[in-house]
Coordinates of C-alpha atoms in Angstrom, one line a residue:
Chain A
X2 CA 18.5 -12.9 -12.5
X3 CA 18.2 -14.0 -15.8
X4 CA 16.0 -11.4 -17.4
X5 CA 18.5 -8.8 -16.1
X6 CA 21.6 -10.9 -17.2
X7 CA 19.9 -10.7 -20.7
X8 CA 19.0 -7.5 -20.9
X9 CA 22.2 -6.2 -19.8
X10 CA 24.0 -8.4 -23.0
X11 CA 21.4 -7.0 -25.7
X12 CA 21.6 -3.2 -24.6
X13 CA 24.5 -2.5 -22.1
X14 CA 27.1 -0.9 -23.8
X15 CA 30.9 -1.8 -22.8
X16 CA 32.4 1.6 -22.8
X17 CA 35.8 0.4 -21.9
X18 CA 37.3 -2.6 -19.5
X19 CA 35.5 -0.7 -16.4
X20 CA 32.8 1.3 -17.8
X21 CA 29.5 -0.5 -18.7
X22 CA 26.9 2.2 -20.4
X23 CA 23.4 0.3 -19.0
X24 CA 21.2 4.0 -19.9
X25 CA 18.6 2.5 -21.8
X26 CA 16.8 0.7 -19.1
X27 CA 18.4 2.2 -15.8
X28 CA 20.6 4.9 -15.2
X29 CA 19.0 7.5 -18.2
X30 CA 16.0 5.9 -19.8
X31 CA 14.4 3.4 -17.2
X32 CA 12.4 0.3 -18.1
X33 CA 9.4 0.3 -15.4
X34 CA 8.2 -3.3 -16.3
X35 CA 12.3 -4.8 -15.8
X36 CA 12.3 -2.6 -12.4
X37 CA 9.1 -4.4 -11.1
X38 CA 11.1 -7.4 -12.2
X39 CA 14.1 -6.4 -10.0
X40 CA 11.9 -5.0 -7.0
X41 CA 10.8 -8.4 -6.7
X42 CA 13.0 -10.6 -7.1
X43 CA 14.8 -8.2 -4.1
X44 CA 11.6 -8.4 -1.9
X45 CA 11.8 -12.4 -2.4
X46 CA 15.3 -12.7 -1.4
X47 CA 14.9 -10.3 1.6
X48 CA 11.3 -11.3 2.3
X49 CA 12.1 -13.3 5.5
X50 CA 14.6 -10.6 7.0
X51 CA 11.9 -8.4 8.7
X52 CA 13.0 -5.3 6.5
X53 CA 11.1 -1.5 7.9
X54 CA 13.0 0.4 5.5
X55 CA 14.9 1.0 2.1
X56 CA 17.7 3.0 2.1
X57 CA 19.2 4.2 -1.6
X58 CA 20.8 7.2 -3.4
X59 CA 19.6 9.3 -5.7
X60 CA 18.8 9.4 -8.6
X61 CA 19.3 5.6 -10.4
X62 CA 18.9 4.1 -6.9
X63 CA 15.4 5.1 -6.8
X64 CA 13.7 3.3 -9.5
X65 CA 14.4 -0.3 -8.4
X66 CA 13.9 1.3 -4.8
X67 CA 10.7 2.0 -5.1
X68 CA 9.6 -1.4 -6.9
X69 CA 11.4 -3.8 -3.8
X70 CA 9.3 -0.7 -1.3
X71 CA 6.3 -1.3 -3.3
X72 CA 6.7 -5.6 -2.9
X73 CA 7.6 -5.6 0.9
X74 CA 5.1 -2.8 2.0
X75 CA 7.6 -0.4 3.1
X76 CA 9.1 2.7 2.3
X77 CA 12.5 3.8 0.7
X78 CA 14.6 7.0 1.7
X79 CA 17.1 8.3 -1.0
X80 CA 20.1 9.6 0.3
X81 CA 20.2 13.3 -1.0
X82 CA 24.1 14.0 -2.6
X83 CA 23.0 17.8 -2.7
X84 CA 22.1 19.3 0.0
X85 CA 18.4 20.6 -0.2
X86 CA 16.8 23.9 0.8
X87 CA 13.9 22.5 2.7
X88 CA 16.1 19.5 3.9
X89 CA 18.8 21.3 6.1
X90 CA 18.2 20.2 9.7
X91 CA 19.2 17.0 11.4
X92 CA 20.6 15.0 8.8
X93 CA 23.1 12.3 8.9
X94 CA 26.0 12.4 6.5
X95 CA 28.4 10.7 5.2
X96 CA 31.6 11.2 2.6
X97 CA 31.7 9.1 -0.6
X98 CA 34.7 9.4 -2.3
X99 CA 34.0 8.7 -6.4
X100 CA 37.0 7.1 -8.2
X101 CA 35.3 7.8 -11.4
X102 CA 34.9 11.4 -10.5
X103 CA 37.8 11.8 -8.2
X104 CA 36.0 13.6 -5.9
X105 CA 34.5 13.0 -2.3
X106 CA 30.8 14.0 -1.8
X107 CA 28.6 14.5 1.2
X108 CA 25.4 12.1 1.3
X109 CA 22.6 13.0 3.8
X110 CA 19.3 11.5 5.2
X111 CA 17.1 13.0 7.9
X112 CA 17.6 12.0 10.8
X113 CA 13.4 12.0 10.9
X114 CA 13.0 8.9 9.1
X115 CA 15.3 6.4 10.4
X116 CA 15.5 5.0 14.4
X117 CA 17.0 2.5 16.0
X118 CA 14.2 0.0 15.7
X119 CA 14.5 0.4 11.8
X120 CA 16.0 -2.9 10.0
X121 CA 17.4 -2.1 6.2
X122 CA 17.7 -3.2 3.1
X123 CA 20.2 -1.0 1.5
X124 CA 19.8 -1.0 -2.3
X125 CA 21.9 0.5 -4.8
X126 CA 22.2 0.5 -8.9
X127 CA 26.1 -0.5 -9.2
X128 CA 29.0 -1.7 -6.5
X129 CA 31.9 -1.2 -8.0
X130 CA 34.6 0.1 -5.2
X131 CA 31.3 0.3 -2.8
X132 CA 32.4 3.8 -1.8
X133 CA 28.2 4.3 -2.0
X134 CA 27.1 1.3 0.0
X135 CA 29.8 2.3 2.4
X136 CA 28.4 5.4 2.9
X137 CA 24.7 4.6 3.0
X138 CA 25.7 1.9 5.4
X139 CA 27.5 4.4 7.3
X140 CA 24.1 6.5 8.1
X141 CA 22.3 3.3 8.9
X142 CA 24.8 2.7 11.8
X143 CA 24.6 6.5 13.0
X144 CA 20.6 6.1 13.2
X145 CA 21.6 3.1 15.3
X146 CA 19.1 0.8 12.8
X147 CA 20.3 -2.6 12.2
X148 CA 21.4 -3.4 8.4
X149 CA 19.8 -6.6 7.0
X150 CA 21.6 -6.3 3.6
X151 CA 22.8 -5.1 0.3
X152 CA 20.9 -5.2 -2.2
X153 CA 22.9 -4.2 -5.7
X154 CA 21.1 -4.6 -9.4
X155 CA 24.2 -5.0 -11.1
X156 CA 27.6 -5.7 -9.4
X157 CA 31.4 -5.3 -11.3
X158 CA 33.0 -8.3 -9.9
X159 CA 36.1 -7.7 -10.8
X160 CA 36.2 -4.5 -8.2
X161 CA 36.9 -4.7 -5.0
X162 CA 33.6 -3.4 -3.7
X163 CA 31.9 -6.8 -3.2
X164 CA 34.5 -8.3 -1.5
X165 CA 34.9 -5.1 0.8
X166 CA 31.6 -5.3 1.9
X167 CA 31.3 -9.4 2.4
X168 CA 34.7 -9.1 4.4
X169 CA 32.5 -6.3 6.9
X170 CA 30.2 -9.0 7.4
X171 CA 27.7 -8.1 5.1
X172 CA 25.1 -9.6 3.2
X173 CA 25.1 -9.0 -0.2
X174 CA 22.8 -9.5 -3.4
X175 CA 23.3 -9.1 -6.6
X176 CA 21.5 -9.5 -9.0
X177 CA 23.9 -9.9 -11.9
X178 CA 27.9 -10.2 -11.2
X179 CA 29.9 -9.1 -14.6
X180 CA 33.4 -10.6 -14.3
X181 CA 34.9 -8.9 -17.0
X182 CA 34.3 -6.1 -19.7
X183 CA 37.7 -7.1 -21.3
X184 CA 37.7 -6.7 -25.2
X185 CA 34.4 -5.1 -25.3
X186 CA 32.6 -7.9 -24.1
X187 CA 30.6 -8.2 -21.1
X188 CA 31.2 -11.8 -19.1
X189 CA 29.1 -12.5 -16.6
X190 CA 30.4 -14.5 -13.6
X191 CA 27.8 -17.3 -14.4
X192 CA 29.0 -17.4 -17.5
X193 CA 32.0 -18.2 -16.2
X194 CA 30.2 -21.2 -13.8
X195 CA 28.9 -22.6 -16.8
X196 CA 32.2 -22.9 -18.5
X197 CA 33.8 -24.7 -15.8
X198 CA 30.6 -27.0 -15.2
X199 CA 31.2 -27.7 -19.0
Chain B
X284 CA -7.1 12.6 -6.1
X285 CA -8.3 11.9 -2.6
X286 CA -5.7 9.5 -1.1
X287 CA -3.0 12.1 -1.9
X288 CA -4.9 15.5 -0.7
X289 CA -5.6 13.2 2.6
X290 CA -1.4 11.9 2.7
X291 CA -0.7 16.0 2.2
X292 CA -3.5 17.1 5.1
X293 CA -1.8 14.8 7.4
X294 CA 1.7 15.2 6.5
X295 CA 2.9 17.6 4.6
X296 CA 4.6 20.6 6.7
X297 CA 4.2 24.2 5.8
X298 CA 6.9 26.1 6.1
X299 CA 6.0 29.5 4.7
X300 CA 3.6 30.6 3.1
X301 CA 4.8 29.3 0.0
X302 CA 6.8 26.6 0.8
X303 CA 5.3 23.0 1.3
X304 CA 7.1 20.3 2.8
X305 CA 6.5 16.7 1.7
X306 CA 9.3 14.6 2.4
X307 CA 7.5 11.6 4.4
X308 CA 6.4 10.5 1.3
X309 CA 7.8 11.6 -1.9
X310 CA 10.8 14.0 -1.9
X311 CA 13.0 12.0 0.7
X312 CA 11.3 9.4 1.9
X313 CA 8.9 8.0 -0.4
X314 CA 5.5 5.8 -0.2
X315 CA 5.6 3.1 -3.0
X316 CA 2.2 2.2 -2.4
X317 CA 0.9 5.7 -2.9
X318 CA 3.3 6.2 -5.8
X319 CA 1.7 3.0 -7.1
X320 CA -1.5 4.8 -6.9
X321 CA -0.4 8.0 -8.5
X322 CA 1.1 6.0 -11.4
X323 CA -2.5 4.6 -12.1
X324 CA -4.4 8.0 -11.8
X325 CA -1.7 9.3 -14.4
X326 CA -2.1 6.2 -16.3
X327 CA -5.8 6.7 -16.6
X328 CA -6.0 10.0 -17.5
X329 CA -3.9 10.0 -20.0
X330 CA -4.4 5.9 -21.0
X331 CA -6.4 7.2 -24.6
X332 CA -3.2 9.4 -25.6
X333 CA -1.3 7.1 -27.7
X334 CA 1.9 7.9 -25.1
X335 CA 5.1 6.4 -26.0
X336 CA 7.3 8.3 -23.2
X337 CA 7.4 9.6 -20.2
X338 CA 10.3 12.6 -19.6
X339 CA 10.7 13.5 -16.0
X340 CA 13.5 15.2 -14.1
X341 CA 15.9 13.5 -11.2
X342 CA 15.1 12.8 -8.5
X343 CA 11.6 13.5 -6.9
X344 CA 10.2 12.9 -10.3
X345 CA 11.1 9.4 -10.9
X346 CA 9.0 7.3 -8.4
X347 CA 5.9 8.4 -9.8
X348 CA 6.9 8.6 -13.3
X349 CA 7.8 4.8 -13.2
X350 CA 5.1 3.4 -11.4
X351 CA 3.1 5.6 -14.4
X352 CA 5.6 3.7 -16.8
X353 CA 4.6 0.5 -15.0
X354 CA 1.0 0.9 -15.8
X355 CA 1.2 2.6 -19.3
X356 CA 4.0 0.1 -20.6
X357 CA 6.2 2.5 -21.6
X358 CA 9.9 3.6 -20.7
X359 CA 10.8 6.3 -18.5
X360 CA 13.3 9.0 -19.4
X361 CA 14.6 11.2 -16.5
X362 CA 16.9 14.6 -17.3
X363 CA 20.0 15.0 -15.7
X364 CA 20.7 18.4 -13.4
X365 CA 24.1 17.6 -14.2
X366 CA 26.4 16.0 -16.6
X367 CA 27.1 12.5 -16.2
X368 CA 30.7 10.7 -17.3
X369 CA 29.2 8.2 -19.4
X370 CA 26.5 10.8 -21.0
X371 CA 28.5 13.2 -22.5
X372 CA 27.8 13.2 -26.6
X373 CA 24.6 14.0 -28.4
X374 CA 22.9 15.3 -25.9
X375 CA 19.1 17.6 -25.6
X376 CA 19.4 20.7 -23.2
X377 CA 17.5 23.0 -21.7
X378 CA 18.1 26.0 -19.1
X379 CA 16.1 26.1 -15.7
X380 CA 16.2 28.7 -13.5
X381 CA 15.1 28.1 -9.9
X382 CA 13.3 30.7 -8.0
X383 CA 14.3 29.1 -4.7
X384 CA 17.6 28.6 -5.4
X385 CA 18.2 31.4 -7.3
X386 CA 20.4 29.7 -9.9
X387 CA 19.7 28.4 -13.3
X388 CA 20.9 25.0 -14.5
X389 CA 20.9 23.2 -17.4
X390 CA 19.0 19.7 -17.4
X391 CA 20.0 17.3 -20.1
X392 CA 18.4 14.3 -22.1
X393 CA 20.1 12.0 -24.6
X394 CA 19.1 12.4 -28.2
X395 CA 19.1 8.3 -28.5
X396 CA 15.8 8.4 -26.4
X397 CA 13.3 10.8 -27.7
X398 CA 12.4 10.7 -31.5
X399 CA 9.8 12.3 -33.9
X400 CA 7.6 9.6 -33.3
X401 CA 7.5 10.0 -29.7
X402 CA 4.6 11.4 -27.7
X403 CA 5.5 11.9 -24.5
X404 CA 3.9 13.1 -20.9
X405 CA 5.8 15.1 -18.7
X406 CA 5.6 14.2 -15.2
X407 CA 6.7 16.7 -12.5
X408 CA 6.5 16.1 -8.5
X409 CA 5.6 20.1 -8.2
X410 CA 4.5 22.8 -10.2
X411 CA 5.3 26.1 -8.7
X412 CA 6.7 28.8 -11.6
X413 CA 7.2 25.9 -14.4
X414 CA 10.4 26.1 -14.7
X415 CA 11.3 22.6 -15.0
X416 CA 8.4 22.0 -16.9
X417 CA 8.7 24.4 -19.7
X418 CA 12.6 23.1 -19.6
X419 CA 11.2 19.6 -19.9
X420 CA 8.7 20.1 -23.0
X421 CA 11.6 22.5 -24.7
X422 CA 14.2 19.3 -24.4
X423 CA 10.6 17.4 -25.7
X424 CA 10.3 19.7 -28.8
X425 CA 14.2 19.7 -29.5
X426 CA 13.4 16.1 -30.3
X427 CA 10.6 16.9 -32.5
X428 CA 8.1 14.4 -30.3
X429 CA 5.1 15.6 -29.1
X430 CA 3.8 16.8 -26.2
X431 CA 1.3 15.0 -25.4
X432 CA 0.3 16.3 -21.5
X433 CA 2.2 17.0 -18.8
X434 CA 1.1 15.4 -15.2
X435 CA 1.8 17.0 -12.1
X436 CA 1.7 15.1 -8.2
X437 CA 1.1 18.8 -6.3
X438 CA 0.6 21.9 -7.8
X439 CA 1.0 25.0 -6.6
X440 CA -1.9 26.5 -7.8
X441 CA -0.8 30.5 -6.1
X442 CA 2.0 30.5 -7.9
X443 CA 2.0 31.1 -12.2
X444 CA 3.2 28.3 -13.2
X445 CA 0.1 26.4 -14.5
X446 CA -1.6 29.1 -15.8
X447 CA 1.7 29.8 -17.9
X448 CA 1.4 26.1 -19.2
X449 CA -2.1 26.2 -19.9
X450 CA -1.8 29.1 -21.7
X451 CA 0.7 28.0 -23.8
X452 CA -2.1 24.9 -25.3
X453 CA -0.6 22.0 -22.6
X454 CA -3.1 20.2 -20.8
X455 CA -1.9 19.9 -17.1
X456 CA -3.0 17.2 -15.6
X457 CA -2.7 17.8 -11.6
X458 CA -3.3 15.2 -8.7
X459 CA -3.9 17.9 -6.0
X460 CA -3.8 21.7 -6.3
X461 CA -3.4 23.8 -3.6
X462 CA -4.8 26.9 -3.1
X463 CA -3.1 28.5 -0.7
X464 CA -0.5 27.4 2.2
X465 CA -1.5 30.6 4.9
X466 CA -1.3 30.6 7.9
X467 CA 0.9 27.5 8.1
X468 CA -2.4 25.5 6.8
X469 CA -2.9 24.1 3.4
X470 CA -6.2 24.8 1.8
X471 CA -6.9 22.8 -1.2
X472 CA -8.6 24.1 -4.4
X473 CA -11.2 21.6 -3.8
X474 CA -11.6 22.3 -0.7
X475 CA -12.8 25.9 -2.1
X476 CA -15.5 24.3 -4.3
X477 CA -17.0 22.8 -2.1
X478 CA -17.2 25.5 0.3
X479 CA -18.4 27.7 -2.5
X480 CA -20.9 24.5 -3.4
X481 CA -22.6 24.4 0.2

């Protein structure tokens, strides 16, 4: 996605060869207008797939969520990674284990809101190891709904999370693939198509 | 706003007699369409106040904060409850303590996105005490912006918190204000003008 691939090389901010700082349009400060952008071209891609449901995790899953919700006419659940007060009963859970944070985390969704009739679109900010996705994917299958896809804004290709999830048997989109953040440079795997079309 | 005070009268669950339950449609599962909707009625009441900003807090405030975003054409800022790994330097913070959970926390913002120049509206899914609120507009005048209103999805018009904002000069803009939640039903402040209009 083009407008994505360029924003991404004017403000994302190579913090080092894994780390890419994207806080002024997604994960901190949010850029409504580039979200619409996102949310649609996910509802185009996944427009013929007979999506009921979005299911994320809070909080930067929720922005482009809600845009791809608003363009297919459905609604988005955000997996909750804290349990909440008025949320206790009937949830479905499952363990995400962060690399970056070294720790494992319980994700839950009400039971309430997904059935077996349900087919998803599960959308996330980042796959990096796809620890997340996993786990949201992991829900899906305990509500007995069917999973349509993956849909991922920005995806760090040169982790193993992609190919993780493909090898399951999943579909997945994303919307920009980085190949490498060597050098403090961010290279986007159609960058790298180009050069070899060259 | 009538869409939302009939989505609240036909949802929303009361499970105490302070405690309102909305999570078919904005704090777990969420309606794009209707946050599309309260996006515009923020955008319109506040369309003639020069906003540059919008501050919210993670997670329930986000949908309706961007879809505001969306129709203002500004950015979005949301606080962090907690600190992130790749947000760690320069950083705005405020304390918040939480009736319900009895704990206070501090919510965070990063210096690089809130300026002199800024004037911002605060958007909040609830006002109950105005905790969050006040923490929000403190972080807002650590940055030296302005405040330029603060928009609210469901207030809890029983409980102090709007009265504290108001009297501290804000203008609080709320979508639907409840009067009280008794007797598991909710009774809207509208709903008591017009019974004290016929």
């Amino acid at each position: 996605m083009d407008l994505l691939i360029q924003t991404i090389k004017e403000e994302g901010m190579v913090l080092s060869d894994t780390v890419l700082k994207v806080d002024s349009f997604l994960n901190h400060q949010i850029n409504p207008q580039l979200m619409f952008e996102i949310g649609k071209e996910f509802a185009n891609r996944f427009k013929e797939d007979g999506i009921t449901k979005i299911v994320t995790i809070e909080s930067s899953g929720i922005a482009p969520s809600v845009m791809a919700g608003l363009q297919l006419g459905i609604p988005v659940i955000f997996a909750r990674k804290k349990k909440s007060l008025t949320l206790v009963n009937d949830l479905l859970t499952a363990k995400v284990y962060s690399f970056t944070k070294q720790e494992s985390n319980d994700i839950s969704v009400s039971k309430k809101y997904l059935s077996e009739n349900d087919r998803v679109l599960i959308i996330d900010d980042f796959l990096a190891n796809g620890q997340a996705a996993i786990g949201l994917a992991e829900i899906v299958k305990q509500a007995n709904a069917e999973i349509a896809g993956i849909g991922i804004v920005i995806e760090k290709g040169f982790q193993d999370g992609g190919k993780l999830l493909r090898e399951q048997g999943y579909r997945v989109e994303s919307l920009a693939t980085i190949h490498s953040l060597n050098e403090g440079k961010v290279i986007f795997t159609s960058d790298k198509t180009e050069e070899a079309v060259r």
